[in-house]
XYZ file of N, CA and C in Angstrom:
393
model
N -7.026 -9.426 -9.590
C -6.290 -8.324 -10.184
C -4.807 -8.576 -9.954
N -4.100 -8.520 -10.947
C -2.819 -8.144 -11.126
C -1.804 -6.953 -10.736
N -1.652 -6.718 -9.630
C -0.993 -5.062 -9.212
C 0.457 -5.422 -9.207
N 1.312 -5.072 -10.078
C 2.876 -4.443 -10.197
C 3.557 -2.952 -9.624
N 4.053 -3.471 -9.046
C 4.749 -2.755 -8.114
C 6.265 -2.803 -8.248
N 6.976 -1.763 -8.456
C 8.381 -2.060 -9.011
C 8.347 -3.302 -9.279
N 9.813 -4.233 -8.446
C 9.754 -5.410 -9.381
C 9.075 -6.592 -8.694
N 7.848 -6.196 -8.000
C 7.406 -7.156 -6.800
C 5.820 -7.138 -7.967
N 5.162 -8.281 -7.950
C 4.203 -8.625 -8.834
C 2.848 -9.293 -7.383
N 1.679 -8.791 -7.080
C 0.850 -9.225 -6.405
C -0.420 -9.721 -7.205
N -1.265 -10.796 -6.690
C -2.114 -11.418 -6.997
C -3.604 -10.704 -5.665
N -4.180 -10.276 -5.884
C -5.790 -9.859 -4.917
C -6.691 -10.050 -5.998
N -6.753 -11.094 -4.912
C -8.721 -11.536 -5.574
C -9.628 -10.712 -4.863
N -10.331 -10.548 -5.577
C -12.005 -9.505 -5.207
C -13.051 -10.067 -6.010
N -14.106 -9.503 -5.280
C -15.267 -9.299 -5.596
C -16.070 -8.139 -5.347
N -16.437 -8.213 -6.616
C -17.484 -6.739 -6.253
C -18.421 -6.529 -7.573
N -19.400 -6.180 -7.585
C -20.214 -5.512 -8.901
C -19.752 -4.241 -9.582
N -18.872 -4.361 -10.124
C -18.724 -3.157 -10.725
C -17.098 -3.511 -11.534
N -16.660 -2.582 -12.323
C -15.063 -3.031 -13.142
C -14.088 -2.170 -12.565
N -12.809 -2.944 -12.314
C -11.671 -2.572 -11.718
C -11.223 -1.623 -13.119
N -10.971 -0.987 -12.824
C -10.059 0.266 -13.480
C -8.734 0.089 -13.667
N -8.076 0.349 -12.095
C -6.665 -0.116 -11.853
C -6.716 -0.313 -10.244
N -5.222 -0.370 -9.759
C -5.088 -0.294 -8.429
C -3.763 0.164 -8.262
N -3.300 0.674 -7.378
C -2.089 1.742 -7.205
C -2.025 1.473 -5.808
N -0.467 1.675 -5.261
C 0.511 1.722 -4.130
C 0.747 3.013 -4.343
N 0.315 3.905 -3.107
C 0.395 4.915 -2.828
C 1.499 5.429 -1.199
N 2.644 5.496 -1.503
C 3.389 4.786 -0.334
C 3.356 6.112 0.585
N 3.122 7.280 -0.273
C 3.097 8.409 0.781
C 1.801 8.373 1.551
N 0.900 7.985 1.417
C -0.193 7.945 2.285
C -0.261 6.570 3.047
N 0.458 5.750 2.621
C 0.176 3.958 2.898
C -0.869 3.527 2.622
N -1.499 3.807 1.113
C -2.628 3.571 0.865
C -2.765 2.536 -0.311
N -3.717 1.745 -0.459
C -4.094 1.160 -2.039
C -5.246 2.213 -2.369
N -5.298 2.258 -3.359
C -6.088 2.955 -4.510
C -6.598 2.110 -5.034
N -7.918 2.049 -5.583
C -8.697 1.299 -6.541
C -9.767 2.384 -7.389
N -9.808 2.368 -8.598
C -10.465 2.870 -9.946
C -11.468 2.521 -10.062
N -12.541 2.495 -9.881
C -13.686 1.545 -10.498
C -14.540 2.487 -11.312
N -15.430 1.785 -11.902
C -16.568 2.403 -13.171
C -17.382 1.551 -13.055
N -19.257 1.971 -13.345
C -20.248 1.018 -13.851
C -20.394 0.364 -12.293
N -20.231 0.904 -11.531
C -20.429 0.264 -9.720
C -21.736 0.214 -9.824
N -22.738 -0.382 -8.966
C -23.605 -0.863 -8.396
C -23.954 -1.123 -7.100
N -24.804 -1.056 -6.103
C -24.874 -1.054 -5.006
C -24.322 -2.481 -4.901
N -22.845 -2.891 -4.275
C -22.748 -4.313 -3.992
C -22.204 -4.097 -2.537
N -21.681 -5.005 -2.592
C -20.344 -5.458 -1.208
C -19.238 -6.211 -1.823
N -18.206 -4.974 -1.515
C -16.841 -5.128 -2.048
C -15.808 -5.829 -0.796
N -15.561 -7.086 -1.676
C -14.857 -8.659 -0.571
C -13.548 -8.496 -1.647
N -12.191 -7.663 -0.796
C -11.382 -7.510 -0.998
C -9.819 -8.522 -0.214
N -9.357 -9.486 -0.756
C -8.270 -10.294 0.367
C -6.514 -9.825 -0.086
N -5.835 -8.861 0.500
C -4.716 -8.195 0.830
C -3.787 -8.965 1.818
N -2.752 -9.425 0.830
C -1.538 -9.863 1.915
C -0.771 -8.672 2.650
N -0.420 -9.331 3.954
C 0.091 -8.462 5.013
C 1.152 -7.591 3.816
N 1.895 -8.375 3.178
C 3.369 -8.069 2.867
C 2.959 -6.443 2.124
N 2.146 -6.724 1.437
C 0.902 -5.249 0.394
C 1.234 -4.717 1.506
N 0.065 -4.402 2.258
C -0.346 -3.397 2.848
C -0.759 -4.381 4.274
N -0.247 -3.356 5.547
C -0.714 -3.801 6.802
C -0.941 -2.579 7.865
N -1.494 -2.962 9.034
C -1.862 -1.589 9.813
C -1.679 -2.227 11.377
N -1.132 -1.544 12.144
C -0.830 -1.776 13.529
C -2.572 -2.271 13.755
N -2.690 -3.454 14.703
C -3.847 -3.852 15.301
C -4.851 -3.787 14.113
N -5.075 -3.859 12.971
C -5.311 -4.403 12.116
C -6.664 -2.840 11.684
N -6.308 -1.571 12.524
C -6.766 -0.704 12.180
C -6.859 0.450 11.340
N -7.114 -0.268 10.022
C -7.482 0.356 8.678
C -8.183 1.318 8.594
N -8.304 2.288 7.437
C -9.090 3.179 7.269
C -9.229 3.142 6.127
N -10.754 2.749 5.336
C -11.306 2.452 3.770
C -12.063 3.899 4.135
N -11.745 4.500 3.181
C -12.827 5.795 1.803
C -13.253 4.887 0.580
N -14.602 5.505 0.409
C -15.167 5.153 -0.572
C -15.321 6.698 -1.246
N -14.974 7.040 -2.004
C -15.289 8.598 -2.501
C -14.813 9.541 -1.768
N -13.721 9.113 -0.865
C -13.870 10.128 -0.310
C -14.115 10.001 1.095
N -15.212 9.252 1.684
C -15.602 8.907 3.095
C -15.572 8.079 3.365
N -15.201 8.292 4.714
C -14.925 6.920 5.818
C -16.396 5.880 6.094
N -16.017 4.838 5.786
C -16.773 3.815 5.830
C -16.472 2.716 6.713
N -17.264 2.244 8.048
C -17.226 0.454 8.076
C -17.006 -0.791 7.511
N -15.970 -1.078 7.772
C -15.898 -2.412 7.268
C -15.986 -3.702 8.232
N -15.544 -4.770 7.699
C -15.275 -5.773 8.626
C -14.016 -6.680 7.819
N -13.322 -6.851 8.731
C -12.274 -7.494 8.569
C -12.309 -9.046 9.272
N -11.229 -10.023 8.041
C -10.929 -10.671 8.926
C -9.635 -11.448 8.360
N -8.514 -11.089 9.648
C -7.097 -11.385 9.205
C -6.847 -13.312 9.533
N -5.603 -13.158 9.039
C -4.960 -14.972 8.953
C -3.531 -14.474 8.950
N -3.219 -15.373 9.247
C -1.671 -15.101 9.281
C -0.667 -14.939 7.958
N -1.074 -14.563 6.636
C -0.866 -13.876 5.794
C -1.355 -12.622 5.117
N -2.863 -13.003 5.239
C -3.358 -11.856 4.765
C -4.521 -11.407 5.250
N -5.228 -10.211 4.893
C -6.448 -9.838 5.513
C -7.803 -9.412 4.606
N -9.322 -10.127 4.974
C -10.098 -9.755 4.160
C -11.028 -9.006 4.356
N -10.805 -7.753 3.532
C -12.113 -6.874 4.357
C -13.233 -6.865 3.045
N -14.414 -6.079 3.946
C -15.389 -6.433 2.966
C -16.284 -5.161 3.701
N -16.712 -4.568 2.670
C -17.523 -3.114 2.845
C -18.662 -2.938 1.766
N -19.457 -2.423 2.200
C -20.302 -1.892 0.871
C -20.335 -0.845 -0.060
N -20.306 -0.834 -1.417
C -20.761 0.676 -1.958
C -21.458 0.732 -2.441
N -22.109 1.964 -2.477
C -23.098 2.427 -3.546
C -22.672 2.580 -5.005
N -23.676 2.500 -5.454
C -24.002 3.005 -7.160
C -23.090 4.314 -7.633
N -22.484 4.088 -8.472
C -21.542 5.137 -8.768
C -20.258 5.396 -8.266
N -19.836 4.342 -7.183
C -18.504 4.775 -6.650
C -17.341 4.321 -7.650
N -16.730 5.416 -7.634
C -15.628 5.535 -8.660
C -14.346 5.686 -7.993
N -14.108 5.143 -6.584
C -12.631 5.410 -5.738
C -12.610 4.880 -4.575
N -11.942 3.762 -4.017
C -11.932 3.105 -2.633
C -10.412 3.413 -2.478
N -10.179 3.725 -0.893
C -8.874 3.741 -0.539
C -8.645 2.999 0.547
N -7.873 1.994 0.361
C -7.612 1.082 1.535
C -6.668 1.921 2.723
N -6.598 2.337 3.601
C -5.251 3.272 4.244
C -5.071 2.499 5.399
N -3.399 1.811 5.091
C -2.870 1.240 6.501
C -1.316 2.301 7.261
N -0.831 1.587 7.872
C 0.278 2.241 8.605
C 1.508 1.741 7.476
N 1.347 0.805 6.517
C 2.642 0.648 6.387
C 2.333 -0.049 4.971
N 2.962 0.229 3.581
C 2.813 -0.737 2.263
C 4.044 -0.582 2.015
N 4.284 -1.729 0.714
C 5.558 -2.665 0.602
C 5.575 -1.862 -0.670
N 6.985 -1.634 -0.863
C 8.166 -1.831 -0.280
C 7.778 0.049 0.250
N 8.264 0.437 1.522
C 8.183 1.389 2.387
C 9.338 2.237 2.212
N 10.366 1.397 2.846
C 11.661 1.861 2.190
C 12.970 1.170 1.717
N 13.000 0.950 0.360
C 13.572 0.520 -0.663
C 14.818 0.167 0.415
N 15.070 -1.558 0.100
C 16.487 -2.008 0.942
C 17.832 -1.115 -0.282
N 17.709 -0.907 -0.909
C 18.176 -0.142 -2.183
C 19.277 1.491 -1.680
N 18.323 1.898 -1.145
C 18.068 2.991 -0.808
C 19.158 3.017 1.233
N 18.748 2.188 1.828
C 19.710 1.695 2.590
C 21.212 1.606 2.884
N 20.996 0.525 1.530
C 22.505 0.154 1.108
C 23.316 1.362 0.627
N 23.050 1.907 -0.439
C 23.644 3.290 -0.913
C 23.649 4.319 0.515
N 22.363 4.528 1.215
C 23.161 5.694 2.053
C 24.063 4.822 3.220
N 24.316 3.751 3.200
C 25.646 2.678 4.216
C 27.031 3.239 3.839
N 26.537 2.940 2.207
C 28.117 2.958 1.455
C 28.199 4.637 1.722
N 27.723 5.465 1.327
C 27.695 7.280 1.489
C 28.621 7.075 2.771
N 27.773 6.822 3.941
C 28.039 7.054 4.712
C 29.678 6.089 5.642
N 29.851 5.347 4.910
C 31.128 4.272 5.229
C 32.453 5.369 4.305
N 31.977 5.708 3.134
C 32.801 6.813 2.403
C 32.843 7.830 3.010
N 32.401 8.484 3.838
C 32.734 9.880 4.192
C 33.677 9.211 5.583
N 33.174 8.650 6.724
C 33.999 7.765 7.639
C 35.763 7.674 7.152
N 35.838 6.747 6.012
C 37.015 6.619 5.748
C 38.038 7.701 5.149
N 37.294 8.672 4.821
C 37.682 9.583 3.929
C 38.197 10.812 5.241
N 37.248 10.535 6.240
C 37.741 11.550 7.409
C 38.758 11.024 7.830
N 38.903 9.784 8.702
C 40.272 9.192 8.910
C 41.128 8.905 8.321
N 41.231 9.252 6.844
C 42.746 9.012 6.099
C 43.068 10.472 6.084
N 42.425 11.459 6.859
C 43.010 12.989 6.933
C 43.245 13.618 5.842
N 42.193 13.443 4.386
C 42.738 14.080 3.288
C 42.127 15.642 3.575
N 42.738 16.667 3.044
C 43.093 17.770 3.073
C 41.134 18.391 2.639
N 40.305 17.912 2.143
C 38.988 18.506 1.926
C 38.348 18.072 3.067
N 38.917 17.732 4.313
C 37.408 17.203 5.062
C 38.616 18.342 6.499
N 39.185 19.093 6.328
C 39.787 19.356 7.573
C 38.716 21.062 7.653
């Protein structure tokens, strides 16, 4: 699958019985989202680079519908592959780590630097709105 993300483009290979829908960066929860339809009882072998999505001590939390499920993981020094089962009919997996990319926009940084370098200078040249 192909997941776009502002202007950052990821590659996750999977497997599973059933059709990807979509997949979504959900940054307020630190979650991936996945869509599926036409599921089947399989085992879903999902491989996620750290840079995506990562979790302190590598302790994730997958929903399948909704509920917390077992998985098994197993990380490398880029990325991590977990692999869980679902049943027939699941229509929603949520990967949930501590932290997905981009978290907070270097963008977003820079502008409140400059804000904040502008009000600085603007106090010490003593103009008449900041007294």
């Amino acid at each position: 699958y192909v997941l776009k993300f502002d202007d950052h483009v990821y590659s996750i290979p999977y497997a599973v019985n059933a059709d990807i829908l979509a997949m979504a960066i959900d940054p307020e929860s630190h979650s991936l989202l996945i869509g599926l339809k036409n599921a089947q009882d399989s085992i879903f072998v999902i491989d996620l680079k750290h840079e995506l999505i990562n979790a302190q001590n590598n302790d994730f939390v997958i929903l399948v519908n909704g509920k917390e499920i077992d998985y098994q993981i197993t990380p490398d020094s880029d990325s991590s592959m977990f692999t869980f089962f679902i049943p027939e009919f699941t229509e929603e997996v949520e990967i949930i780590g501590t932290r997905v990319i981009p978290e907070f926009p270097l963008g977003i940084i820079l502008i409140f630097g400059v804000m904040v370098s502008g009000i600085v200078i603007f106090a010490k040249a003593k103009i008449p709105f900041f007294k």
